[in-house]
Amino acid sequence: MIELRNVSFSYPSDGRQQVKVIDDVSFSIQDNGFVGITGKIGSGKTTLCKLLCGLLKPSSGQILKEGRVALAMQFPESQIFENTVLKDVMFGPLNMGLPEEQARSVAEKSLESVGLDGSFFDRNPLRLSGGEKRRVALAGVLALNADIYVFDEPATGLDSRWHDSLFELLHRLNDSGKTVIIVSHSIDDIAENCRTLVYLEDGKVADFGNTADVIPRHRSLETRAMGFARRLASEGMEIDYTKAVTRKDLADLIASRIQFQG
Amino acid sequence: MIRDVTLGRYYRQDSFVHTLDPRTKLCGVAFLIAGIFISSSVISCIFTMLCIAALVWLSRVPLRYMVKGLLPIFVFLAVVAVLNIILVPNGVFRAILISLRVVEVIFASNLLCLSTRPREISNGVETGFSWMRHLKVPVHDLATIVSIAFTFIPILAEEARRILDAQTSRGLDMRKGGLVKKTKASVSVIIPMFVSAIERAENLAVAMESRLYGCGEPTRLHPLKYSYDDAAAYVCIFTYLLVVILMKVGRL
């Protein structure tokens, strides 16, 4: 479980007026949750990520955590530095104090979970393709064997095939009992995958709750499925677009309006 | 400390120093540095320090902001000063003189960066040294290199902070262990930094070429023009250098 109590954060001042990036934020995330954090650019998403992981300390308030938190930063492939894939993934487990054999075993399992088999282990990670580098970097984070995983914009720059397999991986992680927190500006990704949503506006929690309940309350959180349903409603179809949060919801709503013949 | 780097950063402010022509500021910094190295007494160093203090006050850049970014350099200076005191005869005097000189050079060049946008510096270098084109010196390319270097300092500092955060979340702790362990740990930040810097440079080169860099003589959107303030600044600059030379001659 992770709980934020009246957390505020300001970056150090350069002699001018300080701006509160995170302002009196309170919410709690239960174990095994699948949570999305969204908001406009500059709403404090990445700062909140760093606060959750302990990379930043709150200026005021408290963050209570049960279990270890691991962070996959935006473009995590920039963290790669070793000369083989396996060594790079072992970096985290070795820092945690695991013996080399155990670290190797954890790293191999992590690499396999992201779809990289033994043929990749001894390759130079800096010479892999962009998608493969992202997998190596994610394996490096998964190898930390944390209880809570925070992913900052995990799908940025991915093609649709790897995008889908990434979210499959996150669901597998969640099914194995881990708490998954995704920070993303893509409301479609959050609507399709997250059960709980934190909506940030100017560093404050504008809304928090069940994703299917929060999204229809804010016009700025309209998903593509909702936009399509609204278009159908404006064309005369009797459809409540606020109920078409995900693609599946939309398909169900349309199916209920179509009369099949034969 | 990476978070506090102010070297190369422009500090937006409406001040006398900020509005001066970049050529005037470049000439001023060059004369200041020349004056600093001509000075061989503590009195002339203190005179230079007072001149720089006046410039900082005129620039309206908070002193705290300037000093904060230079803290790592002050640590280095302290080590040099201690070594001078221990190893060199008459070391206390030399330590004070060297420390003052280095601090002055850093403050003068940092003030130039804080009060001048990188493209203004580049424009100033190019226009000020345009006569060197007759000697086949690639002034425009050199000015572009200077401009890009200044622009990249804060970008690379930000990148270093991002990589450090990523490695810290993988359990890296740069504060733990001895010097050897810390050096080994820093490899996990330095290598991604190099990779990122090379990738950025490559992308920038392609982007510049695709926008026809080097295909002809570029024109200026805002050609540089001297004002009366620049004339006053030049008078001050020459007076400063003259005073320092007179101090040297008069052994003050």
Coordinates of C-alpha atoms in Angstrom, one line a residue:
Chain A
M1 CA 0.0 0.0 0.0
I2 CA 1.1 3.5 -0.6
E3 CA -0.5 6.6 0.9
L4 CA 0.1 10.3 0.4
R5 CA -1.0 12.7 3.1
N6 CA -1.1 16.4 2.2
V7 CA 2.1 16.1 0.1
S8 CA 3.4 19.3 -1.4
F9 CA 6.6 19.9 -3.4
S10 CA 8.5 22.9 -4.8
Y11 CA 11.7 22.8 -6.7
P12 CA 14.5 24.9 -5.2
S13 CA 14.2 28.6 -6.0
D14 CA 16.7 30.4 -8.2
G15 CA 16.0 33.7 -6.4
R16 CA 12.6 34.1 -8.0
Q17 CA 9.1 33.1 -6.8
Q18 CA 8.8 29.4 -5.9
V19 CA 6.1 27.5 -7.7
K20 CA 4.4 24.5 -6.0
V21 CA 4.7 21.7 -8.5
I22 CA 2.7 19.4 -6.2
D23 CA 0.2 21.1 -4.0
D24 CA -1.5 19.3 -1.0
V25 CA -1.9 16.0 -2.7
S26 CA -3.6 13.2 -0.7
F27 CA -4.7 9.7 -1.9
S28 CA -4.0 6.1 -1.2
I29 CA -3.3 3.1 -3.5
Q30 CA -4.2 -0.4 -2.3
D31 CA -2.0 -3.4 -2.8
N32 CA -2.3 -5.1 -6.2
G33 CA -3.9 -1.9 -7.7
F34 CA -3.6 -0.9 -11.3
V35 CA -3.5 2.8 -11.2
G36 CA -3.2 5.6 -13.8
I37 CA -2.0 9.1 -13.1
T38 CA -2.8 11.6 -15.8
G39 CA -2.9 15.3 -16.4
K40 CA -1.8 18.0 -18.8
I41 CA 1.8 18.8 -19.5
G42 CA 3.2 20.6 -16.5
S43 CA 0.6 19.2 -14.1
G44 CA 3.2 17.5 -11.9
K45 CA 3.0 13.9 -13.2
T46 CA 6.7 13.2 -13.4
T47 CA 7.4 15.0 -10.1
L48 CA 4.7 12.9 -8.4
C49 CA 6.4 9.8 -9.9
K50 CA 9.8 10.8 -8.3
L51 CA 8.1 11.5 -5.0
L52 CA 6.4 8.1 -5.0
C53 CA 9.8 6.4 -5.6
G54 CA 11.7 8.5 -3.0
L55 CA 13.9 10.2 -5.6
L56 CA 12.5 13.5 -4.3
K57 CA 11.5 14.3 -0.7
P58 CA 8.2 16.2 -0.2
S59 CA 8.5 19.8 0.9
S60 CA 5.7 19.1 3.3
G61 CA 3.3 16.1 4.0
Q62 CA 4.0 12.4 4.3
I63 CA 4.3 9.4 2.0
L64 CA 3.7 6.1 3.7
K65 CA 4.8 3.0 1.8
E66 CA 4.6 -0.7 2.5
G67 CA 7.0 -2.5 0.3
R68 CA 9.7 -1.5 -2.2
V69 CA 9.0 0.9 -5.1
A70 CA 10.8 0.7 -8.5
L71 CA 10.6 3.3 -11.1
A72 CA 10.9 3.0 -14.9
M73 CA 11.6 6.5 -16.1
Q74 CA 10.5 7.9 -19.4
F75 CA 12.7 6.6 -22.2
P76 CA 14.3 4.1 -19.7
E77 CA 16.7 2.9 -22.5
S78 CA 18.9 5.9 -21.6
Q79 CA 20.0 4.1 -18.4
I80 CA 21.8 1.3 -20.3
F81 CA 25.6 1.3 -19.9
E82 CA 27.0 -2.2 -19.6
N83 CA 28.6 -4.1 -22.6
T84 CA 26.2 -7.0 -22.4
V85 CA 22.5 -7.2 -22.0
L86 CA 22.7 -9.6 -19.1
K87 CA 25.2 -7.5 -17.1
D88 CA 23.1 -4.4 -17.6
V89 CA 20.0 -6.1 -16.2
M90 CA 22.1 -7.5 -13.3
F91 CA 23.1 -4.0 -12.3
G92 CA 20.0 -3.5 -10.0
P93 CA 20.0 -6.9 -8.3
L94 CA 23.8 -6.6 -7.6
N95 CA 23.2 -3.1 -6.1
M96 CA 20.6 -4.7 -3.9
G97 CA 23.3 -7.0 -2.5
L98 CA 22.2 -10.3 -4.2
P99 CA 25.0 -12.8 -4.8
E100 CA 26.1 -12.9 -8.5
E101 CA 24.6 -16.3 -9.3
Q102 CA 21.2 -15.2 -7.8
A103 CA 21.4 -11.8 -9.6
R104 CA 22.1 -13.7 -12.9
S105 CA 19.1 -15.9 -12.4
V106 CA 16.8 -13.0 -11.6
A107 CA 18.1 -11.0 -14.7
E108 CA 17.6 -14.0 -17.0
K109 CA 14.0 -14.4 -15.8
S110 CA 13.3 -10.7 -16.2
L111 CA 14.7 -10.7 -19.7
E112 CA 12.6 -13.7 -20.6
S113 CA 9.5 -12.0 -19.2
V114 CA 10.0 -9.1 -21.7
G115 CA 10.4 -11.5 -24.6
L116 CA 14.2 -11.5 -24.9
D117 CA 15.6 -15.1 -25.0
G118 CA 19.1 -16.4 -24.3
S119 CA 20.4 -15.3 -27.7
F120 CA 20.3 -11.7 -26.5
F121 CA 22.1 -12.2 -23.2
D122 CA 25.6 -11.6 -24.5
R123 CA 24.8 -9.0 -27.1
N124 CA 25.9 -5.3 -26.7
P125 CA 22.7 -3.5 -25.5
L126 CA 23.8 -0.2 -27.1
R127 CA 23.7 -1.9 -30.6
L128 CA 20.1 -3.2 -30.3
S129 CA 17.1 -1.6 -32.0
G130 CA 15.1 1.0 -30.1
G131 CA 12.3 -1.4 -29.1
E132 CA 14.8 -4.0 -27.9
K133 CA 16.7 -1.4 -25.9
R134 CA 13.4 -0.5 -24.2
R135 CA 12.8 -4.1 -23.3
V136 CA 16.3 -4.5 -21.8
A137 CA 15.7 -1.3 -19.8
L138 CA 12.3 -2.6 -18.5
A139 CA 13.9 -5.9 -17.7
G140 CA 16.4 -4.0 -15.6
V141 CA 13.6 -2.4 -13.6
L142 CA 11.6 -5.7 -13.3
A143 CA 14.8 -7.4 -12.0
L144 CA 14.5 -5.2 -8.8
N145 CA 11.6 -7.5 -7.7
A146 CA 9.8 -4.6 -6.1
D147 CA 6.3 -4.6 -4.7
I148 CA 5.2 -1.5 -6.5
Y149 CA 6.2 -0.5 -10.0
V150 CA 5.8 3.0 -11.3
F151 CA 6.1 3.5 -15.1
D152 CA 6.5 7.1 -16.4
E153 CA 5.1 7.3 -19.9
P154 CA 6.0 3.7 -20.7
A155 CA 4.4 3.6 -24.2
T156 CA 6.1 6.8 -25.6
G157 CA 7.7 6.1 -28.9
L158 CA 6.6 2.5 -29.3
D159 CA 5.0 0.9 -32.3
S160 CA 1.5 -0.6 -31.9
R161 CA 2.7 -4.2 -31.7
W162 CA 5.2 -3.5 -28.9
H163 CA 2.7 -1.1 -27.3
D164 CA 0.2 -4.0 -26.9
S165 CA 2.8 -6.4 -25.7
L166 CA 4.0 -3.9 -23.1
F167 CA 0.6 -3.6 -21.6
E168 CA 0.2 -7.4 -21.6
L169 CA 3.4 -7.5 -19.6
L170 CA 2.1 -4.9 -17.2
H171 CA -1.1 -6.9 -16.7
R172 CA 0.9 -10.1 -16.1
L173 CA 2.9 -8.1 -13.5
N174 CA -0.3 -7.0 -11.8
D175 CA -1.8 -10.5 -12.0
S176 CA 1.3 -11.8 -10.1
G177 CA 0.3 -9.5 -7.2
K178 CA 2.4 -6.4 -7.9
T179 CA 1.0 -2.9 -7.7
V180 CA 1.3 -1.1 -11.1
I181 CA 1.2 2.7 -11.4
I182 CA 1.3 4.2 -14.9
V183 CA 1.9 7.9 -15.4
S184 CA 0.7 8.9 -18.8
H185 CA -0.8 11.7 -20.8
S186 CA -2.6 9.1 -23.0
I187 CA -6.0 8.8 -21.5
D188 CA -6.8 5.9 -23.9
D189 CA -4.0 3.8 -22.4
I190 CA -5.2 4.6 -18.9
A191 CA -8.9 4.0 -19.7
E192 CA -8.2 0.6 -21.4
N193 CA -5.8 -0.7 -18.6
C194 CA -6.2 1.0 -15.3
R195 CA -8.8 0.4 -12.6
T196 CA -8.1 3.5 -10.6
L197 CA -7.4 7.0 -11.9
V198 CA -5.6 10.0 -10.3
Y199 CA -6.3 13.2 -12.4
L200 CA -3.9 16.0 -11.7
E201 CA -4.5 19.7 -12.5
D202 CA -1.8 22.3 -11.7
G203 CA -0.2 20.0 -9.1
K204 CA -3.5 19.2 -7.3
V205 CA -5.6 16.1 -7.4
A206 CA -8.6 17.3 -9.4
D207 CA -10.3 13.8 -9.2
F208 CA -9.5 10.4 -7.9
G209 CA -11.5 7.1 -8.1
N210 CA -12.7 4.4 -10.4
T211 CA -11.4 5.1 -13.9
A212 CA -14.8 4.5 -15.5
D213 CA -16.4 7.0 -13.1
V214 CA -13.7 9.7 -13.2
I215 CA -13.3 9.9 -17.0
P216 CA -16.9 10.9 -17.9
R217 CA -16.8 13.7 -15.3
H218 CA -14.1 15.7 -17.2
R219 CA -14.4 16.8 -20.8
S220 CA -10.6 17.0 -21.0
L221 CA -10.4 13.3 -20.3
E222 CA -12.5 12.2 -23.2
T223 CA -11.2 9.0 -24.8
R224 CA -11.3 8.2 -28.5
A225 CA -14.1 5.7 -27.9
M226 CA -16.1 8.5 -26.2
G227 CA -15.4 10.9 -29.1
F228 CA -16.6 8.4 -31.6
A229 CA -19.8 7.7 -29.5
R230 CA -20.5 11.4 -29.2
R231 CA -20.3 11.7 -33.0
L232 CA -22.7 8.8 -33.4
A233 CA -25.1 10.5 -30.9
S234 CA -24.9 13.8 -32.8
E235 CA -25.8 11.8 -36.0
G236 CA -29.0 10.6 -34.2
M237 CA -28.0 7.3 -32.7
E238 CA -29.5 6.8 -29.2
I239 CA -26.3 6.3 -27.3
D240 CA -24.9 7.6 -24.0
Y241 CA -21.4 8.5 -25.0
T242 CA -20.3 8.9 -21.3
K243 CA -20.7 5.1 -21.0
A244 CA -18.3 4.4 -23.9
V245 CA -15.1 4.9 -22.0
T246 CA -13.2 2.0 -23.5
R247 CA -13.3 0.4 -27.0
K248 CA -15.1 -2.6 -25.5
D249 CA -17.8 -0.4 -23.9
L250 CA -18.3 1.3 -27.3
A251 CA -18.6 -2.0 -29.1
D252 CA -21.1 -3.3 -26.5
L253 CA -23.2 -0.1 -26.8
I254 CA -23.2 -0.2 -30.6
A255 CA -24.0 -3.9 -30.6
S256 CA -27.0 -3.3 -28.3
R257 CA -28.4 -0.7 -30.9
I258 CA -27.9 -2.9 -34.0
Q259 CA -30.7 -5.3 -34.9
F260 CA -29.2 -8.3 -36.6
Q261 CA -31.3 -9.9 -39.4
G262 CA -31.4 -13.5 -40.5
Chain B
M1 CA 25.4 19.1 -7.4
I2 CA 24.3 18.4 -11.0
R3 CA 21.0 20.0 -10.1
D4 CA 22.7 23.3 -9.2
V5 CA 24.7 23.8 -12.4
T6 CA 24.2 27.5 -13.5
L7 CA 27.3 27.7 -15.8
G8 CA 26.1 28.4 -19.3
R9 CA 22.5 29.2 -18.3
Y10 CA 20.9 32.5 -19.4
Y11 CA 19.2 34.3 -16.5
R12 CA 16.3 36.4 -17.9
Q13 CA 16.4 39.9 -16.4
D14 CA 15.9 43.5 -17.6
S15 CA 19.2 45.2 -16.6
F16 CA 21.9 47.5 -18.0
V17 CA 24.3 44.6 -18.5
H18 CA 21.6 42.4 -20.2
T19 CA 20.8 45.1 -22.8
L20 CA 24.4 45.8 -23.8
D21 CA 25.6 44.6 -27.2
P22 CA 27.2 41.1 -27.0
R23 CA 30.4 42.5 -28.7
T24 CA 30.8 45.0 -25.8
K25 CA 30.3 42.2 -23.3
L26 CA 32.8 39.9 -25.0
C27 CA 35.3 42.7 -25.2
G28 CA 34.6 43.5 -21.6
V29 CA 35.2 39.9 -20.4
A30 CA 38.4 39.6 -22.5
F31 CA 39.8 42.8 -21.0
L32 CA 38.7 41.7 -17.5
I33 CA 40.5 38.4 -17.9
A34 CA 43.6 40.2 -19.3
G35 CA 43.4 42.6 -16.3
I36 CA 43.2 39.6 -13.9
F37 CA 46.3 38.1 -15.3
I38 CA 48.2 41.4 -15.4
S39 CA 47.4 41.9 -11.7
S40 CA 50.1 40.5 -9.5
S41 CA 49.2 42.1 -6.2
V42 CA 46.4 41.5 -3.8
I43 CA 45.3 45.2 -4.0
S44 CA 44.8 45.1 -7.8
C45 CA 43.0 41.7 -7.5
I46 CA 40.7 43.3 -4.9
F47 CA 40.2 46.3 -7.3
T48 CA 39.2 43.8 -10.1
M49 CA 36.9 42.0 -7.6
L50 CA 35.1 45.3 -6.8
C51 CA 34.6 46.0 -10.5
I52 CA 33.1 42.5 -11.0
A53 CA 30.9 43.1 -7.9
A54 CA 29.6 46.3 -9.5
L55 CA 28.9 44.4 -12.8
V56 CA 27.0 41.7 -10.8
W57 CA 25.0 44.4 -9.1
L58 CA 24.2 46.1 -12.4
S59 CA 23.2 42.8 -14.0
R60 CA 20.6 42.2 -11.2
V61 CA 21.4 38.5 -11.2
P62 CA 21.0 37.3 -7.6
L63 CA 24.5 36.7 -6.1
R64 CA 23.1 33.6 -4.3
Y65 CA 22.1 32.1 -7.7
M66 CA 25.6 32.7 -9.1
V67 CA 27.4 31.3 -6.1
K68 CA 25.2 28.3 -5.8
G69 CA 26.2 27.1 -9.3
L70 CA 29.9 27.5 -8.5
L71 CA 30.0 25.5 -5.3
P72 CA 31.8 22.5 -6.8
I73 CA 34.5 24.9 -8.2
F74 CA 34.9 26.4 -4.8
V75 CA 35.7 23.0 -3.3
F76 CA 38.4 22.5 -6.0
L77 CA 39.8 25.9 -5.2
A78 CA 40.0 25.1 -1.5
V79 CA 42.0 22.0 -2.3
V80 CA 44.4 24.0 -4.6
A81 CA 44.8 26.7 -1.9
V82 CA 45.6 24.2 0.8
L83 CA 48.2 22.5 -1.5
N84 CA 49.8 25.9 -2.2
I85 CA 50.0 26.7 1.5
I86 CA 51.6 23.4 2.3
L87 CA 54.0 22.9 -0.7
V88 CA 55.0 26.4 -1.9
P89 CA 57.3 28.9 -0.1
N90 CA 55.3 32.1 0.7
G91 CA 52.3 29.9 0.0
V92 CA 49.7 31.8 1.8
F93 CA 50.2 34.9 -0.4
R94 CA 50.2 32.7 -3.6
A95 CA 47.1 30.7 -2.4
I96 CA 45.1 34.0 -1.9
L97 CA 46.3 35.4 -5.2
I98 CA 45.5 32.3 -7.3
S99 CA 42.1 31.7 -5.6
L100 CA 41.1 35.4 -6.2
R101 CA 42.2 35.2 -9.8
V102 CA 40.3 31.9 -10.5
V103 CA 37.2 33.2 -8.8
E104 CA 37.3 36.4 -10.8
V105 CA 37.8 34.6 -14.1
I106 CA 34.8 32.3 -13.3
F107 CA 32.6 35.2 -12.2
A108 CA 33.4 37.3 -15.3
S109 CA 32.8 34.4 -17.8
N110 CA 29.7 33.2 -15.8
L111 CA 28.2 36.8 -15.8
L112 CA 28.6 36.8 -19.6
C113 CA 26.6 33.6 -20.0
L114 CA 24.0 34.7 -17.4
S115 CA 23.4 38.0 -19.1
T116 CA 23.7 37.0 -22.8
R117 CA 21.6 34.4 -24.7
P118 CA 23.8 31.8 -26.5
R119 CA 22.7 33.0 -29.9
E120 CA 23.6 36.6 -29.0
I121 CA 27.1 35.4 -28.0
S122 CA 27.4 33.5 -31.3
N123 CA 26.2 36.6 -33.1
G124 CA 28.6 38.8 -31.2
V125 CA 31.6 36.4 -31.9
E126 CA 30.7 36.2 -35.6
T127 CA 30.2 40.0 -36.1
G128 CA 33.1 41.0 -33.9
F129 CA 35.5 38.7 -35.6
S130 CA 34.1 39.0 -39.2
W131 CA 37.4 40.6 -40.4
M132 CA 39.1 37.2 -39.8
R133 CA 37.1 35.9 -42.8
H134 CA 39.7 37.5 -45.0
L135 CA 42.3 35.2 -43.4
K136 CA 40.1 32.2 -44.4
V137 CA 39.1 31.6 -40.8
P138 CA 35.6 29.9 -40.6
V139 CA 34.2 32.5 -38.2
H140 CA 30.5 31.6 -38.7
D141 CA 31.2 27.9 -38.0
L142 CA 33.3 28.8 -34.9
A143 CA 30.5 31.1 -33.7
T144 CA 28.0 28.3 -34.2
I145 CA 30.2 25.8 -32.2
V146 CA 30.4 28.3 -29.3
S147 CA 26.6 28.9 -29.4
I148 CA 25.8 25.1 -29.5
A149 CA 28.3 24.4 -26.7
F150 CA 26.7 27.0 -24.4
T151 CA 23.2 25.7 -25.3
F152 CA 24.2 22.1 -24.6
I153 CA 25.6 22.7 -21.0
P154 CA 22.2 23.0 -19.3
I155 CA 20.7 20.3 -21.6
L156 CA 23.5 17.8 -20.7
A157 CA 23.2 18.7 -17.0
E158 CA 19.5 17.9 -17.2
E159 CA 20.2 14.7 -19.0
A160 CA 22.8 13.7 -16.3
R161 CA 20.2 14.3 -13.6
R162 CA 17.7 12.1 -15.5
I163 CA 20.2 9.3 -15.9
L164 CA 21.3 9.6 -12.3
D165 CA 17.7 9.4 -11.2
A166 CA 17.2 6.2 -13.4
Q167 CA 20.3 4.6 -11.9
T168 CA 19.4 5.6 -8.4
S169 CA 16.0 3.9 -8.8
R170 CA 18.1 0.8 -9.7
G171 CA 19.9 0.9 -6.4
L172 CA 22.9 3.1 -7.3
D173 CA 24.1 5.1 -4.3
M174 CA 26.9 7.6 -5.2
R175 CA 27.3 8.6 -1.6
K176 CA 28.3 5.2 -0.3
G177 CA 31.8 3.6 -0.4
G178 CA 35.3 4.8 -1.0
L179 CA 36.8 6.7 -3.9
V180 CA 37.3 3.6 -6.1
K181 CA 33.7 2.4 -5.5
K182 CA 32.4 5.9 -6.3
T183 CA 34.5 6.1 -9.5
K184 CA 33.1 2.7 -10.6
A185 CA 29.6 3.9 -9.8
S186 CA 30.0 7.0 -11.9
V187 CA 30.6 4.9 -15.0
S188 CA 26.9 4.0 -14.9
V189 CA 26.2 7.7 -15.4
I190 CA 29.1 8.7 -17.6
I191 CA 28.6 6.1 -20.4
P192 CA 24.9 6.8 -21.0
M193 CA 25.8 10.5 -20.9
F194 CA 28.3 10.0 -23.7
V195 CA 25.9 7.9 -25.7
S196 CA 23.2 10.5 -25.3
A197 CA 25.5 13.4 -26.2
I198 CA 26.7 11.7 -29.3
E199 CA 23.2 10.8 -30.4
R200 CA 22.1 14.4 -29.8
A201 CA 25.0 15.8 -31.7
E202 CA 24.3 13.5 -34.6
N203 CA 20.6 14.4 -34.7
L204 CA 21.4 18.1 -34.4
A205 CA 23.9 17.9 -37.4
V206 CA 21.2 16.1 -39.5
A207 CA 18.6 18.7 -38.5
M208 CA 20.9 21.6 -39.3
E209 CA 21.9 20.2 -42.7
S210 CA 18.3 19.5 -43.6
R211 CA 17.6 23.2 -42.9
L212 CA 20.4 24.1 -45.3
Y213 CA 23.2 24.9 -42.9
G214 CA 26.4 25.7 -44.7
C215 CA 24.7 26.2 -48.1
G216 CA 25.4 30.0 -48.3
E217 CA 26.0 33.1 -46.3
P218 CA 23.2 33.5 -43.8
T219 CA 21.4 36.8 -43.3
R220 CA 20.6 38.3 -39.8
L221 CA 17.1 38.8 -38.5
H222 CA 18.4 41.2 -35.8
P223 CA 21.7 42.9 -37.0
L224 CA 23.8 44.1 -34.0
K225 CA 23.8 47.8 -33.4
Y226 CA 25.8 49.8 -30.8
S227 CA 24.0 52.2 -28.4
Y228 CA 25.2 55.0 -26.1
D229 CA 25.2 52.5 -23.2
D230 CA 27.9 50.5 -25.2
A231 CA 30.0 53.6 -25.6
A232 CA 29.8 54.3 -21.8
A233 CA 30.7 50.6 -21.2
Y234 CA 33.7 50.8 -23.5
V235 CA 35.0 53.9 -21.6
C236 CA 34.7 51.9 -18.3
I237 CA 36.4 48.8 -19.8
F238 CA 39.4 50.8 -21.1
T239 CA 39.7 52.8 -17.9
Y240 CA 39.7 49.6 -15.9
L241 CA 42.5 48.1 -18.0
L242 CA 44.5 51.4 -17.8
V243 CA 44.2 51.5 -14.0
V244 CA 45.3 47.8 -13.7
I245 CA 48.4 48.5 -15.9
L246 CA 49.2 51.6 -13.9
M247 CA 49.0 49.6 -10.7
K248 CA 51.3 47.0 -12.2
V249 CA 53.8 49.7 -13.3
G250 CA 53.6 51.5 -9.9
R251 CA 54.0 48.1 -8.2
L252 CA 50.8 48.6 -6.2

